[in-house]
Amino acid sequence: MRLTFHGHSCVALSHEGTTLTVDPGTFADTSAALADPGTFADTSAALADPGTLLVTHAHPDHLDVAAVGKALDERPDLVMIGPQAAFDLLGEVPDGERYRVVEPGDVLDLGPFAVLVGGGQHAVIHPDIPRVSNVTYLFSAGGASVYHPGDSLVPPLTDRRLDVLLAPVSAPWMKVSEGIDFVRALGPWTVVPIHDAILSSAGLGLVHRLFGVGRTGGTYDYRPLEVGQHLDVTPRSRP
């Protein structure tokens, strides 16, 4: 399975000719969708060849309405999966096929990928700010697993050690210590940091030290990725 980082919380997973793109938001590289028709050949962009879109929740940094809406208009075969609020934001009516609403506990078969939907609610930003629905996705393909928690620190619905945990490292709803404890509690083989767009270069360097070389515990590999960079995920977990 190949994982490609497209910025902030957006990643693409590819395996055996199938691609799934998760959380193409405003902080990600969604530039191809806003270019002129016929310019989707720029494979560095999140929506250049997205395969199937999966959205964890309806906040702009996870769902770029302008870019995704344009991509859906121009690609009649493009499928999107996510919570109801994501379709409300786009003004699309779910039909169970092209636009598919998911809830925690759902299991999806998407080509070679098995996807287990978990989660439920967005993490608390502030008691006075209403919480929105947030689903998580546990992807399995070729014996390897990748977990995307969206904007939450909810564990995946599995007892197996994750091959890759996409770990939020900075957000209005979390402290770095909470992110560190989340990683240590799950004990994945590899951690790829996500949700990092609000950090300065100095802040990002500090976070990388705290999760990486200066960590206080854990035996994982810490693998920060640049936008457009790939990571080939191999199965290291055991049943």
CSV table of C-alpha atoms in Angstrom, one decimal:
chain,number,residue,atom,x,y,z
A,1,MET,CA,0.0,0.0,0.0
A,2,ARG,CA,1.4,3.4,-0.9
A,3,LEU,CA,0.6,6.5,1.3
A,4,THR,CA,1.0,10.0,-0.2
A,5,PHE,CA,0.8,13.1,2.0
A,6,HIS,CA,-1.0,16.0,0.4
A,7,GLY,CA,-0.7,18.5,3.3
A,8,HIS,CA,-2.4,19.0,6.7
A,9,SER,CA,-4.8,16.0,7.1
A,10,CYS,CA,-5.1,15.0,3.5
A,11,VAL,CA,-3.6,11.7,2.4
A,12,ALA,CA,-4.1,9.3,-0.5
A,13,LEU,CA,-3.8,5.6,-0.2
A,14,SER,CA,-3.2,3.5,-3.3
A,15,HIS,CA,-3.1,-0.3,-3.8
A,16,GLU,CA,-3.5,-2.6,-6.8
A,17,GLY,CA,-4.8,0.2,-9.0
A,18,THR,CA,-7.3,1.7,-6.5
A,19,THR,CA,-6.8,5.1,-4.9
A,20,LEU,CA,-8.6,6.6,-1.9
A,21,THR,CA,-8.2,10.2,-0.9
A,22,VAL,CA,-9.0,11.3,2.6
A,23,ASP,CA,-9.8,14.9,3.8
A,24,PRO,CA,-9.0,17.2,0.8
A,25,GLY,CA,-9.3,20.4,2.8
A,26,THR,CA,-8.4,24.0,2.3
A,27,PHE,CA,-4.9,23.5,3.9
A,28,ALA,CA,-4.1,20.7,1.5
A,29,ASP,CA,-2.9,20.7,-2.0
A,30,THR,CA,-6.2,20.9,-3.8
A,31,SER,CA,-5.0,23.3,-6.5
A,32,ALA,CA,-5.6,21.0,-9.4
A,33,ALA,CA,-9.4,21.1,-8.9
A,34,LEU,CA,-9.5,24.9,-9.1
A,35,ALA,CA,-7.4,25.0,-12.3
A,36,ASP,CA,-8.8,25.1,-15.8
A,37,PRO,CA,-10.6,21.9,-17.1
A,38,GLY,CA,-8.3,19.3,-18.4
A,39,THR,CA,-5.4,20.3,-16.0
A,40,PHE,CA,-5.8,17.4,-13.6
A,41,ALA,CA,-2.5,15.8,-14.9
A,42,ASP,CA,-0.6,17.5,-12.0
A,43,THR,CA,-0.2,14.3,-9.9
A,44,SER,CA,1.2,16.2,-7.0
A,45,ALA,CA,-2.2,17.7,-6.2
A,46,ALA,CA,-4.7,15.9,-4.0
A,47,LEU,CA,-7.5,16.0,-6.5
A,48,ALA,CA,-5.5,15.3,-9.6
A,49,ASP,CA,-6.5,11.6,-9.5
A,50,PRO,CA,-8.3,11.1,-6.2
A,51,GLY,CA,-10.0,7.8,-6.9
A,52,THR,CA,-12.7,7.8,-4.2
A,53,LEU,CA,-13.0,10.7,-1.7
A,54,LEU,CA,-13.5,10.0,2.0
A,55,VAL,CA,-14.2,12.8,4.4
A,56,THR,CA,-14.0,12.6,8.2
A,57,HIS,CA,-16.0,15.7,9.0
A,58,ALA,CA,-17.3,19.0,7.5
A,59,HIS,CA,-14.7,21.5,8.7
A,60,PRO,CA,-13.1,23.5,5.8
A,61,ASP,CA,-9.6,22.3,6.6
A,62,HIS,CA,-10.8,18.7,5.9
A,63,LEU,CA,-13.3,19.5,3.1
A,64,ASP,CA,-12.5,22.2,0.6
A,65,VAL,CA,-16.0,22.9,-0.7
A,66,ALA,CA,-14.9,24.9,-3.8
A,67,ALA,CA,-12.3,22.4,-4.9
A,68,VAL,CA,-14.2,19.3,-4.1
A,69,GLY,CA,-17.4,20.7,-5.6
A,70,LYS,CA,-15.6,21.5,-8.8
A,71,ALA,CA,-14.0,18.1,-9.0
A,72,LEU,CA,-17.4,16.4,-8.4
A,73,ASP,CA,-19.0,18.5,-11.2
A,74,GLU,CA,-16.2,17.7,-13.7
A,75,ARG,CA,-15.9,14.0,-12.8
A,76,PRO,CA,-19.3,12.3,-13.0
A,77,ASP,CA,-17.7,9.0,-11.8
A,78,LEU,CA,-16.1,10.5,-8.7
A,79,VAL,CA,-17.5,8.9,-5.5
A,80,MET,CA,-17.6,10.6,-2.2
A,81,ILE,CA,-18.1,9.0,1.3
A,82,GLY,CA,-18.5,10.8,4.6
A,83,PRO,CA,-20.9,11.9,7.3
A,84,GLN,CA,-24.2,13.6,6.4
A,85,ALA,CA,-22.9,17.1,7.4
A,86,ALA,CA,-20.3,16.9,4.6
A,87,PHE,CA,-23.0,16.5,1.9
A,88,ASP,CA,-25.1,19.2,3.5
A,89,LEU,CA,-22.1,21.5,3.2
A,90,LEU,CA,-21.6,20.6,-0.5
A,91,GLY,CA,-25.4,20.9,-1.2
A,92,GLU,CA,-25.5,17.3,-2.4
A,93,VAL,CA,-28.1,14.7,-1.6
A,94,PRO,CA,-26.7,11.3,-0.6
A,95,ASP,CA,-27.9,8.5,-2.9
A,96,GLY,CA,-26.1,5.5,-1.4
A,97,GLU,CA,-23.9,5.1,-4.5
A,98,ARG,CA,-22.1,8.2,-5.7
A,99,TYR,CA,-22.7,10.1,-2.5
A,100,ARG,CA,-22.6,7.7,0.5
A,101,VAL,CA,-23.2,8.6,4.1
A,102,VAL,CA,-21.3,6.5,6.7
A,103,GLU,CA,-21.6,6.1,10.4
A,104,PRO,CA,-19.4,4.4,13.1
A,105,GLY,CA,-19.6,0.7,12.7
A,106,ASP,CA,-20.0,0.7,8.9
A,107,VAL,CA,-17.7,-1.6,6.9
A,108,LEU,CA,-16.8,-0.6,3.3
A,109,ASP,CA,-15.3,-2.8,0.5
A,110,LEU,CA,-13.5,-0.4,-1.9
A,111,GLY,CA,-11.6,-2.5,-4.3
A,112,PRO,CA,-8.7,-4.1,-2.5
A,113,PHE,CA,-9.4,-1.9,0.6
A,114,ALA,CA,-11.5,-2.9,3.6
A,115,VAL,CA,-12.5,0.2,5.5
A,116,LEU,CA,-13.8,0.1,9.0
A,117,VAL,CA,-15.6,3.3,10.1
A,118,GLY,CA,-15.4,4.4,13.7
A,119,GLY,CA,-15.4,7.6,15.8
A,120,GLY,CA,-18.5,9.6,16.3
A,121,GLN,CA,-17.8,13.2,17.4
A,122,HIS,CA,-15.2,15.9,16.8
A,123,ALA,CA,-13.0,16.5,19.7
A,124,VAL,CA,-14.0,19.4,22.0
A,125,ILE,CA,-12.6,22.8,20.8
A,126,HIS,CA,-14.4,24.7,23.6
A,127,PRO,CA,-17.5,24.0,25.6
A,128,ASP,CA,-19.3,26.9,23.9
A,129,ILE,CA,-18.5,25.6,20.4
A,130,PRO,CA,-21.0,22.9,19.2
A,131,ARG,CA,-19.4,19.6,18.3
A,132,VAL,CA,-19.9,18.1,14.9
A,133,SER,CA,-19.9,14.5,13.7
A,134,ASN,CA,-16.4,13.1,13.0
A,135,VAL,CA,-15.9,9.6,11.6
A,136,THR,CA,-12.6,7.7,11.6
A,137,TYR,CA,-11.3,5.3,9.0
A,138,LEU,CA,-9.2,2.2,9.5
A,139,PHE,CA,-7.9,1.1,6.1
A,140,SER,CA,-6.6,-2.4,5.4
A,141,ALA,CA,-5.1,-3.6,2.2
A,142,GLY,CA,-2.4,-6.2,1.3
A,143,GLY,CA,-2.2,-7.1,5.0
A,144,ALA,CA,-1.2,-3.6,6.0
A,145,SER,CA,-3.3,-1.1,8.1
A,146,VAL,CA,-3.5,2.7,8.2
A,147,TYR,CA,-5.7,4.7,10.6
A,148,HIS,CA,-7.0,8.2,10.1
A,149,PRO,CA,-8.8,9.6,13.2
A,150,GLY,CA,-9.9,12.9,11.6
A,151,ASP,CA,-10.2,15.5,14.4
A,152,SER,CA,-10.3,13.2,17.3
A,153,LEU,CA,-8.1,11.0,19.5
A,154,VAL,CA,-10.5,8.1,19.3
A,155,PRO,CA,-8.7,4.7,19.0
A,156,PRO,CA,-9.5,2.4,16.1
A,157,LEU,CA,-11.8,-0.5,16.3
A,158,THR,CA,-9.1,-3.1,16.3
A,159,ASP,CA,-6.8,-5.0,18.7
A,160,ARG,CA,-4.0,-5.4,16.1
A,161,ARG,CA,-1.0,-3.2,16.1
A,162,LEU,CA,-1.3,-0.5,13.4
A,163,ASP,CA,1.2,-0.4,10.7
A,164,VAL,CA,0.7,3.4,10.3
A,165,LEU,CA,-1.1,5.8,12.6
A,166,LEU,CA,-1.8,9.2,11.1
A,167,ALA,CA,-1.4,11.3,14.2
A,168,PRO,CA,-2.7,14.8,14.7
A,169,VAL,CA,0.1,17.0,16.2
A,170,SER,CA,-1.4,20.4,16.5
A,171,ALA,CA,-5.0,21.7,16.7
A,172,PRO,CA,-7.2,24.1,18.7
A,173,TRP,CA,-8.8,21.0,20.3
A,174,MET,CA,-5.6,19.3,21.6
A,175,LYS,CA,-2.5,19.7,23.6
A,176,VAL,CA,0.8,18.1,22.4
A,177,SER,CA,0.8,16.0,25.5
A,178,GLU,CA,-2.6,14.5,24.5
A,179,GLY,CA,-1.2,13.6,21.1
A,180,ILE,CA,1.8,12.0,22.6
A,181,ASP,CA,-0.4,9.9,24.9
A,182,PHE,CA,-2.6,8.9,22.0
A,183,VAL,CA,0.4,7.6,20.1
A,184,ARG,CA,1.9,5.8,23.1
A,185,ALA,CA,-1.5,4.2,23.9
A,186,LEU,CA,-1.9,2.8,20.4
A,187,GLY,CA,1.7,1.8,20.0
A,188,PRO,CA,1.8,1.7,16.1
A,189,TRP,CA,4.7,0.5,14.1
A,190,THR,CA,4.9,3.9,12.3
A,191,VAL,CA,3.6,7.4,13.0
A,192,VAL,CA,3.0,9.9,10.3
A,193,PRO,CA,2.2,13.3,11.7
A,194,ILE,CA,-0.9,15.1,10.2
A,195,HIS,CA,-3.0,18.2,11.1
A,196,ASP,CA,0.1,20.4,11.2
A,197,ALA,CA,-0.8,23.4,8.9
A,198,ILE,CA,-1.3,25.9,11.7
A,199,LEU,CA,2.3,25.4,13.0
A,200,SER,CA,5.1,27.8,12.1
A,201,SER,CA,8.4,26.2,11.0
A,202,ALA,CA,9.7,26.5,14.5
A,203,GLY,CA,6.6,25.0,16.0
A,204,LEU,CA,6.7,22.1,13.6
A,205,GLY,CA,10.4,21.5,14.4
A,206,LEU,CA,9.5,21.4,18.1
A,207,VAL,CA,6.6,19.0,17.5
A,208,HIS,CA,8.8,16.7,15.5
A,209,ARG,CA,11.4,16.6,18.3
A,210,LEU,CA,8.7,15.8,21.0
A,211,PHE,CA,7.1,13.0,18.9
A,212,GLY,CA,10.4,11.9,17.3
A,213,VAL,CA,14.0,12.0,18.6
A,214,GLY,CA,13.0,13.6,22.0
A,215,ARG,CA,10.1,11.3,22.6
A,216,THR,CA,9.3,10.2,26.2
A,217,GLY,CA,8.3,6.7,25.2
A,218,GLY,CA,7.1,4.4,22.4
A,219,THR,CA,8.9,2.2,19.9
A,220,TYR,CA,7.4,3.5,16.7
A,221,ASP,CA,9.2,4.9,13.7
A,222,TYR,CA,8.4,8.6,13.3
A,223,ARG,CA,8.1,9.6,9.6
A,224,PRO,CA,7.1,13.2,8.8
A,225,LEU,CA,6.3,13.6,5.1
A,226,GLU,CA,6.6,16.6,2.8
A,227,VAL,CA,3.7,17.4,0.6
A,228,GLY,CA,3.7,15.0,-2.3
A,229,GLN,CA,6.0,12.6,-0.6
A,230,HIS,CA,5.2,8.8,-0.5
A,231,LEU,CA,5.5,6.1,2.1
A,232,ASP,CA,5.2,2.5,1.1
A,233,VAL,CA,3.4,0.7,3.9
A,234,THR,CA,4.2,-2.9,4.4
A,235,PRO,CA,2.4,-5.3,6.8
A,236,ARG,CA,4.3,-5.7,10.1
A,237,SER,CA,1.3,-6.5,12.3
A,238,ARG,CA,0.4,-10.0,13.3
A,239,PRO,CA,-3.1,-11.4,13.6
